[in-house]
C-alpha atoms as an extended CHARMM CRD file, in Angstrom:
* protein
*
       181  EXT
         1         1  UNK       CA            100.7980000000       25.8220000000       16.8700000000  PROA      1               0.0000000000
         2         2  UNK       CA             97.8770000000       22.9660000000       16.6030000000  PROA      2               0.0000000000
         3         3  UNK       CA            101.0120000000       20.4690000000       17.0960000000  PROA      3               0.0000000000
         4         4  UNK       CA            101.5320000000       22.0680000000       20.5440000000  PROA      4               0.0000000000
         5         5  UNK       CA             97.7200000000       22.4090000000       21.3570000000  PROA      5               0.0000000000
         6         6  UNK       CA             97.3910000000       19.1570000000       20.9140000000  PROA      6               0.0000000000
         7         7  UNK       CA            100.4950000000       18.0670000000       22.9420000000  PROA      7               0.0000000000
         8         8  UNK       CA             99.5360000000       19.7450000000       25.6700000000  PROA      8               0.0000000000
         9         9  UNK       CA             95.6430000000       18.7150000000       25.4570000000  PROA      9               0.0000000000
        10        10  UNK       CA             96.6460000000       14.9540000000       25.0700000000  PROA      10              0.0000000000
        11        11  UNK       CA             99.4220000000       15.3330000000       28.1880000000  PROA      11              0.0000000000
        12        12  UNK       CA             96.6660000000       17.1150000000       30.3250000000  PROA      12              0.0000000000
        13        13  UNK       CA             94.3600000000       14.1160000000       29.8610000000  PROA      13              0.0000000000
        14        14  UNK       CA             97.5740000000       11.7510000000       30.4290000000  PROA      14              0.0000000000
        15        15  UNK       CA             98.6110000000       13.3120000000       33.8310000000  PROA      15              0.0000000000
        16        16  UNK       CA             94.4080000000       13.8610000000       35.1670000000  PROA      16              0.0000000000
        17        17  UNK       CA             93.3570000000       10.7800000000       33.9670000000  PROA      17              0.0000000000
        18        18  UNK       CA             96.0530000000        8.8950000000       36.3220000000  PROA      18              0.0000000000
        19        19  UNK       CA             94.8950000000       11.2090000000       39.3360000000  PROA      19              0.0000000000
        20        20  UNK       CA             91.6290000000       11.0050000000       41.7950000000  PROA      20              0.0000000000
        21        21  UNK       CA             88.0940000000       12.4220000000       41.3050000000  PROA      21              0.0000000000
        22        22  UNK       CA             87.7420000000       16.2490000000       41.1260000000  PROA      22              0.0000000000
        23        23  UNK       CA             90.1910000000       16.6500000000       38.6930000000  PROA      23              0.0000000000
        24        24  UNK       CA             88.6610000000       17.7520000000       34.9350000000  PROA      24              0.0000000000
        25        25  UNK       CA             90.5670000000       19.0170000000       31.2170000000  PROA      25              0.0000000000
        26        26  UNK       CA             88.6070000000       21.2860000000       29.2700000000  PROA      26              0.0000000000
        27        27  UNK       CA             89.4510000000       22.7680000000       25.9990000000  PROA      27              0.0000000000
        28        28  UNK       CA             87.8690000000       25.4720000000       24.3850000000  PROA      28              0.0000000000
        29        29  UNK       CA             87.3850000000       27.5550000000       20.8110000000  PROA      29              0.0000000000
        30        30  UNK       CA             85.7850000000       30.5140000000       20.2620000000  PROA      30              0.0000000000
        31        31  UNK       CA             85.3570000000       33.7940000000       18.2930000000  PROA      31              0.0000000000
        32        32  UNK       CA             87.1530000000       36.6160000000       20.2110000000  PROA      32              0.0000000000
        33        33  UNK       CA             88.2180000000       40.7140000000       19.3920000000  PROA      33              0.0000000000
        34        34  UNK       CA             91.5710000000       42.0780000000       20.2770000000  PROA      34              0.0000000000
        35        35  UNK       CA             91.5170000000       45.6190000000       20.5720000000  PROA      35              0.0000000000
        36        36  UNK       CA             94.7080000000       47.7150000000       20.8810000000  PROA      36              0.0000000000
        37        37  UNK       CA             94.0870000000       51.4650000000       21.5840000000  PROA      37              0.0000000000
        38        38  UNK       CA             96.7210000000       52.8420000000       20.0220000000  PROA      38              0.0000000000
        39        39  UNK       CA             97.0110000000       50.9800000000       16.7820000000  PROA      39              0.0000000000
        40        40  UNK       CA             93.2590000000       50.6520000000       15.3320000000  PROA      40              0.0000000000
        41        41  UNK       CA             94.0860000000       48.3300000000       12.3800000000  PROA      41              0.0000000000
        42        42  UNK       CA             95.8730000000       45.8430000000       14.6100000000  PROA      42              0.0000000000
        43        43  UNK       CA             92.2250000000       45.2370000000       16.0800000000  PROA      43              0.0000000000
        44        44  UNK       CA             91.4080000000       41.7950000000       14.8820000000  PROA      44              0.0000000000
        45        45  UNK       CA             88.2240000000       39.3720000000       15.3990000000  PROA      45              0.0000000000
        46        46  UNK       CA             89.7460000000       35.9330000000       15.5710000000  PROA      46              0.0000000000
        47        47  UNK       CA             89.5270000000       32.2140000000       16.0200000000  PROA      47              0.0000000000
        48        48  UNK       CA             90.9540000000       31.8850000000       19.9030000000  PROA      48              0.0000000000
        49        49  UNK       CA             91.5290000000       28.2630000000       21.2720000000  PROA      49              0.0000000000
        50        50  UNK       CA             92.5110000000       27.4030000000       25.2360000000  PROA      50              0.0000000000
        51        51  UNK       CA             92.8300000000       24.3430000000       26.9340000000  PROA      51              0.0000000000
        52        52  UNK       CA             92.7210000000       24.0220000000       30.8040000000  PROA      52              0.0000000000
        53        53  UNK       CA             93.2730000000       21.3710000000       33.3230000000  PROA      53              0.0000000000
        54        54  UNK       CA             91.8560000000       21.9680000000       36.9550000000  PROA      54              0.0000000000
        55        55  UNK       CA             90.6860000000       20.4740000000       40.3430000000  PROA      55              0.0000000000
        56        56  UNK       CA             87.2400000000       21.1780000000       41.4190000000  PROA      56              0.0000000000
        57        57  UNK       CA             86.1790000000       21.5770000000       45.6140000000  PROA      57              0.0000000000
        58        58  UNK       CA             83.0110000000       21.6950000000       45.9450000000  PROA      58              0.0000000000
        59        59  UNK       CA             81.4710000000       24.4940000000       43.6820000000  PROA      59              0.0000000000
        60        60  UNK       CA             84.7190000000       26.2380000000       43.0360000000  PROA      60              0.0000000000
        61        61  UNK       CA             87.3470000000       25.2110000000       40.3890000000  PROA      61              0.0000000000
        62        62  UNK       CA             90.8950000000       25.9380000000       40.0320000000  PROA      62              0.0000000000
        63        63  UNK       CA             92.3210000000       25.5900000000       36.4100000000  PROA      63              0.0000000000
        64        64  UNK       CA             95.5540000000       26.3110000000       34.8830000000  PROA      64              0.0000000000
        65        65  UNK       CA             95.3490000000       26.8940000000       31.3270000000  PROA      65              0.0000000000
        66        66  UNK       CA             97.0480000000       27.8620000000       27.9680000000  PROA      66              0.0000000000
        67        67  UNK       CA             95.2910000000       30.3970000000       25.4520000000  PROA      67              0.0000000000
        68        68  UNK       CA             97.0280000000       31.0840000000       22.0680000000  PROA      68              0.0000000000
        69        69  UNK       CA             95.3900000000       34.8710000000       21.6320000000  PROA      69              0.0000000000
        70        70  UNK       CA             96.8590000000       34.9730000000       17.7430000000  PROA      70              0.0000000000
        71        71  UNK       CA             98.8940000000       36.7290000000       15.4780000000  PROA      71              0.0000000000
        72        72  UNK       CA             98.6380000000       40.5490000000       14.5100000000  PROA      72              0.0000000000
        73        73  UNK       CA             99.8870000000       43.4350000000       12.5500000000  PROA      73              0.0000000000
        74        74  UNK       CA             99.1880000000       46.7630000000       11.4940000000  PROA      74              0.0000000000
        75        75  UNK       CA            100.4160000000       50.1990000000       10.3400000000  PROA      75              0.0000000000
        76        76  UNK       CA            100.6700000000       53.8620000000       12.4590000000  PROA      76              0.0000000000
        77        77  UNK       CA            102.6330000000       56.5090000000       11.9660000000  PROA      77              0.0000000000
        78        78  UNK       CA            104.9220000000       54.9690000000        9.0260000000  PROA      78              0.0000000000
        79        79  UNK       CA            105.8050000000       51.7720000000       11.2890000000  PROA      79              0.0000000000
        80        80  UNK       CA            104.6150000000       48.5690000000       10.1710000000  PROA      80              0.0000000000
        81        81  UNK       CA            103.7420000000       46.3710000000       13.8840000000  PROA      81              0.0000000000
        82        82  UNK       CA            103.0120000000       42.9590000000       14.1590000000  PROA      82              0.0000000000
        83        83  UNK       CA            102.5070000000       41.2790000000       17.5780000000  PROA      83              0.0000000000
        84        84  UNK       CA            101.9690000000       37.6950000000       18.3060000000  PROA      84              0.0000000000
        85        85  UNK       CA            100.0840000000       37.2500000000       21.7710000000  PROA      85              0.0000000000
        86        86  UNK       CA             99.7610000000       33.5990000000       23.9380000000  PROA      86              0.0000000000
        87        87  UNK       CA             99.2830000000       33.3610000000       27.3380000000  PROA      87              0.0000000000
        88        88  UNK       CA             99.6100000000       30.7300000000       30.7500000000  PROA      88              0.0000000000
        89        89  UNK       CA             96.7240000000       31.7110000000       33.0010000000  PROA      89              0.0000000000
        90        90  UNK       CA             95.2860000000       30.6620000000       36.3030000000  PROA      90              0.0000000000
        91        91  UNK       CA             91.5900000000       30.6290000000       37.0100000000  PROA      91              0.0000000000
        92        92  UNK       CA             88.9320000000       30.8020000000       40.2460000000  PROA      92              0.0000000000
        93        93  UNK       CA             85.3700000000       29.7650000000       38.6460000000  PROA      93              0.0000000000
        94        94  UNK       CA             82.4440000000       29.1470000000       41.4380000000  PROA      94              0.0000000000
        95        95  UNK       CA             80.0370000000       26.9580000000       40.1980000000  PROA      95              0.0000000000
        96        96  UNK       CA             75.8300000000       27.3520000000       40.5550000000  PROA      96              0.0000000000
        97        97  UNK       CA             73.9990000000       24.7610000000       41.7970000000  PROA      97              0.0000000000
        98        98  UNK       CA             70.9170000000       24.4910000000       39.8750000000  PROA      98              0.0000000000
        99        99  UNK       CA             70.1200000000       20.8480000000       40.5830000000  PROA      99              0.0000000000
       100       100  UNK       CA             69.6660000000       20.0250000000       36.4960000000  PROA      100             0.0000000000
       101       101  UNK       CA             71.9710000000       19.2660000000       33.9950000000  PROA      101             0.0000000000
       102       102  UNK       CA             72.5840000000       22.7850000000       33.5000000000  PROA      102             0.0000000000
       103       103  UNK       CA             75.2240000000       24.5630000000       35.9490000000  PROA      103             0.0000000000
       104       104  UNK       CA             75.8270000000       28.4570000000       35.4570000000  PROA      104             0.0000000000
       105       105  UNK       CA             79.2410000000       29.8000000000       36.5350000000  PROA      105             0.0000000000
       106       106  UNK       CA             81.3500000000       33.2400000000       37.2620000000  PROA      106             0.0000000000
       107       107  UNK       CA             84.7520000000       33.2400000000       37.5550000000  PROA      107             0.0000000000
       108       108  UNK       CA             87.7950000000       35.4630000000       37.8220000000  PROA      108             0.0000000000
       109       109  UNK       CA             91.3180000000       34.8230000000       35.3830000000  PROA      109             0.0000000000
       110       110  UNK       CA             94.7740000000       36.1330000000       36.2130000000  PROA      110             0.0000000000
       111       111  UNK       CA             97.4790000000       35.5110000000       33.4320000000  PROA      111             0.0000000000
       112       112  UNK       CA            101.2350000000       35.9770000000       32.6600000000  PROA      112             0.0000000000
       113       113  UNK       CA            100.4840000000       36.8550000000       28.9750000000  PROA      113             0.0000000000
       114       114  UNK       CA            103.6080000000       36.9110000000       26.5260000000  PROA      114             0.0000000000
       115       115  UNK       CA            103.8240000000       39.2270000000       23.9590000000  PROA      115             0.0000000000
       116       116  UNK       CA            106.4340000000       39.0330000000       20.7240000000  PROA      116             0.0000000000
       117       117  UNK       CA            106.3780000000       42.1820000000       19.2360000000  PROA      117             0.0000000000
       118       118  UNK       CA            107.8580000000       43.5090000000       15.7770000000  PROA      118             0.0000000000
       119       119  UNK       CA            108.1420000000       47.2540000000       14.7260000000  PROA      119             0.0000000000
       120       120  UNK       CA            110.1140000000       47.9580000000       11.2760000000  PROA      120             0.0000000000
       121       121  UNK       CA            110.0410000000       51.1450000000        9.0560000000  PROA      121             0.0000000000
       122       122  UNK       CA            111.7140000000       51.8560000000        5.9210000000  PROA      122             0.0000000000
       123       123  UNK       CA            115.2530000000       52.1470000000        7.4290000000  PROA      123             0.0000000000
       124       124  UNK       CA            114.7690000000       50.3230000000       10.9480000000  PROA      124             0.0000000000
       125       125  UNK       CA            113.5720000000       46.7520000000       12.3940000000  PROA      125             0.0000000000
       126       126  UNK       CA            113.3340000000       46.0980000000       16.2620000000  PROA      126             0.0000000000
       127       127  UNK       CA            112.1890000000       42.8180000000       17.7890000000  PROA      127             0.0000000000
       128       128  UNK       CA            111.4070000000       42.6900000000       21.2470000000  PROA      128             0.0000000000
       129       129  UNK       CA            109.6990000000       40.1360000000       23.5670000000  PROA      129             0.0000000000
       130       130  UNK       CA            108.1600000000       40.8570000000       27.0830000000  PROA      130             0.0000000000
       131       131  UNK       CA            105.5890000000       39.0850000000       29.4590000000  PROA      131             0.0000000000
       132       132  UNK       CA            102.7010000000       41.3710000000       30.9380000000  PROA      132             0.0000000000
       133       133  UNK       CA            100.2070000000       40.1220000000       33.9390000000  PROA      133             0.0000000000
       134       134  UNK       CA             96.8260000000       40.1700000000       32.5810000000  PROA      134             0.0000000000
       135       135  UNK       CA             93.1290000000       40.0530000000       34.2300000000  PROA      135             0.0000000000
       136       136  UNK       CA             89.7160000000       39.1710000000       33.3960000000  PROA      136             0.0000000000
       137       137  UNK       CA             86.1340000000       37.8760000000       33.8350000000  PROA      137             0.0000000000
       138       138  UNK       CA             84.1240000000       35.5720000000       32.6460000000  PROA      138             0.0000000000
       139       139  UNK       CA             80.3700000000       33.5680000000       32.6790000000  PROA      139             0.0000000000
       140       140  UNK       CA             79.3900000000       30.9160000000       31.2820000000  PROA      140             0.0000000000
       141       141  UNK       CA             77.6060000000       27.1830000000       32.0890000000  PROA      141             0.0000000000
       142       142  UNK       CA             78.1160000000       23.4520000000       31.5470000000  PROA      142             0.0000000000
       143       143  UNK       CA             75.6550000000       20.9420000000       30.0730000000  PROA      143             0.0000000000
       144       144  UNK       CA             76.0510000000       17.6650000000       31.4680000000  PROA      144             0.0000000000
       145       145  UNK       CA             75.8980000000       15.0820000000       28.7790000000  PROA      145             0.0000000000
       146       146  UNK       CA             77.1070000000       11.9910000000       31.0980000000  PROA      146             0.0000000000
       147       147  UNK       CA             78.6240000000       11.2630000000       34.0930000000  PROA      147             0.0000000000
       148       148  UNK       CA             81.6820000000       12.5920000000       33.2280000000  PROA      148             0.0000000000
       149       149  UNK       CA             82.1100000000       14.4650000000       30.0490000000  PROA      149             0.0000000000
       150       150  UNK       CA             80.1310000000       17.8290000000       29.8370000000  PROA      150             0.0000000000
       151       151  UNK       CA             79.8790000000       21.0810000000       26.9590000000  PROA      151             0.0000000000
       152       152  UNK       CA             80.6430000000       24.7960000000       27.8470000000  PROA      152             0.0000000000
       153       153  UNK       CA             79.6760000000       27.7040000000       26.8040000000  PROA      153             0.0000000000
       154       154  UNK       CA             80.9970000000       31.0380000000       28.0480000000  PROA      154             0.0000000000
       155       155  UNK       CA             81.6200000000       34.9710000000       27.7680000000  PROA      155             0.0000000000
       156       156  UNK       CA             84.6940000000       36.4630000000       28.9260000000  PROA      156             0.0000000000
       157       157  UNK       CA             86.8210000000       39.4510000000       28.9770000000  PROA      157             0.0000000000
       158       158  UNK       CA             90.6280000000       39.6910000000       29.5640000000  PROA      158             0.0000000000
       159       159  UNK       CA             92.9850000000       42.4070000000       30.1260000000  PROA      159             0.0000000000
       160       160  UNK       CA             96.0720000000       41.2580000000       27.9070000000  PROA      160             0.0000000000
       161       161  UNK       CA             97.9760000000       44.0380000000       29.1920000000  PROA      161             0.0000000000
       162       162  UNK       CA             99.5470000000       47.4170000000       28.0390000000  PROA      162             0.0000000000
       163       163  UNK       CA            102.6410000000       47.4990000000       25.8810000000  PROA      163             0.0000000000
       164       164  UNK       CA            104.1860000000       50.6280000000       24.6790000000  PROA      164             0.0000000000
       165       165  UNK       CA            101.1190000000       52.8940000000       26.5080000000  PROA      165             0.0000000000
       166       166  UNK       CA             99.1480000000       50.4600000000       24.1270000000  PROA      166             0.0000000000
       167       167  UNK       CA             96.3400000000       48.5670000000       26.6930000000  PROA      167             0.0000000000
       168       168  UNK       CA             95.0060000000       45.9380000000       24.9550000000  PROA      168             0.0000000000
       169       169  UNK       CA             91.8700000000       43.8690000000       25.2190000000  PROA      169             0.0000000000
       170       170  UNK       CA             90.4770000000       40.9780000000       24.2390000000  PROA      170             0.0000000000
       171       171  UNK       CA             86.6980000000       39.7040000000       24.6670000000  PROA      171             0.0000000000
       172       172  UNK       CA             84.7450000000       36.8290000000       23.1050000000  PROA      172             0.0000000000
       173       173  UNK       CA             82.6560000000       34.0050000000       23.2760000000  PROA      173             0.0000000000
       174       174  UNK       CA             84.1200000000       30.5000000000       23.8860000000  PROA      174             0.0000000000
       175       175  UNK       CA             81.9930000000       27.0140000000       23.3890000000  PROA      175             0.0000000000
       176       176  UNK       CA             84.1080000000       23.9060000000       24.1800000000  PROA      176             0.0000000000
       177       177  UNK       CA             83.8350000000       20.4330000000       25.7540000000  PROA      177             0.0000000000
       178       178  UNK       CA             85.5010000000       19.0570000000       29.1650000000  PROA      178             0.0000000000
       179       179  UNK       CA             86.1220000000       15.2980000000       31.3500000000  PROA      179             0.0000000000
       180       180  UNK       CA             85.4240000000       15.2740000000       34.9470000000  PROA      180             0.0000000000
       181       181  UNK       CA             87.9660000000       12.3390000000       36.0590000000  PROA      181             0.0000000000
């Protein structure tokens, strides 16, 4: 998993760094809560990591991004469940101009969130693997600490989806750093 963060973080920076201005990678780590509502011990406070690579007009930003959500398991009704949750998302994040080195921001996520899911009970085992569209919110603001590379901070909250009439959600607090190329 930290092989493919890092491939991906390192190949984000390859392909922006050979494009024009506006372009920025970000990656970010923070302490997030998965919540499942119909399987209360799967709820899990957790180390979450993303990395993002986007194009910014103006005040608003565009980013693609990758978030591993983590790994989880639990027990109801006699079936042992574990889940394993990552997702590809898309973001729209307008920027406030403050005129200082600090620059608020809202923004709005959509993701295709891919869920690997394992039930098993003393005499059965089923595997099955399904993507789910996912939403969410977040707020948050940069630091500038030079011309081009800058520290985030942010709230969000995210939708993962609902699996089995299980909605599950997922909420944190992210701090990270980013390059404007």
């Amino acid at each position: 998993m930290k092989k493919t963060l890092l491939a991906l973080a390192v190949g984000a920076l390859a392909v922006a760094s050979t494009a024009n201005a506006g372009w920025y990678a970000e990656g970010d780590e923070g302490i997030s809560r998965t919540k499942f509502t119909s399987y209360g011990d799967m709820n899990k406070t957790k180390i979450e990591p993303r990395v993002a690579v986007g194009y910014k007009l103006g005040n608003v930003r565009v980013a693609g991004d990758y978030t591993y959500h983590g790994k989880f398991s639990g027990q109801a009704a006699g079936e042992q469940t574990s889940a394993r949750v990552q997702g590809l998302g898309a973001s729209v994040i307008y920027d406030i101009d403050t005129g200082s080195q600090v620059q608020p921001y809202v923004g709005a996520r959509v993701a295709a969130n891919h869920f690997k899911v394992n039930h098993s009970d003393s005499s059965n085992f089923r595997e099955t693997s399904e993507t789910k569209l996912g939403y969410g919110a977040l707020a948050g603001a940069k630091y500038k600490l030079d011309h081009n590379w800058y520290a985030n901070g942010a709230v969000e909250y995210n939708r993962l989806g609902t699996y089995d009439d299980t909605k599950i959600n997922n909420y944190g607090a992210k701090v990270g750093v980013g390059y404007e190329f």
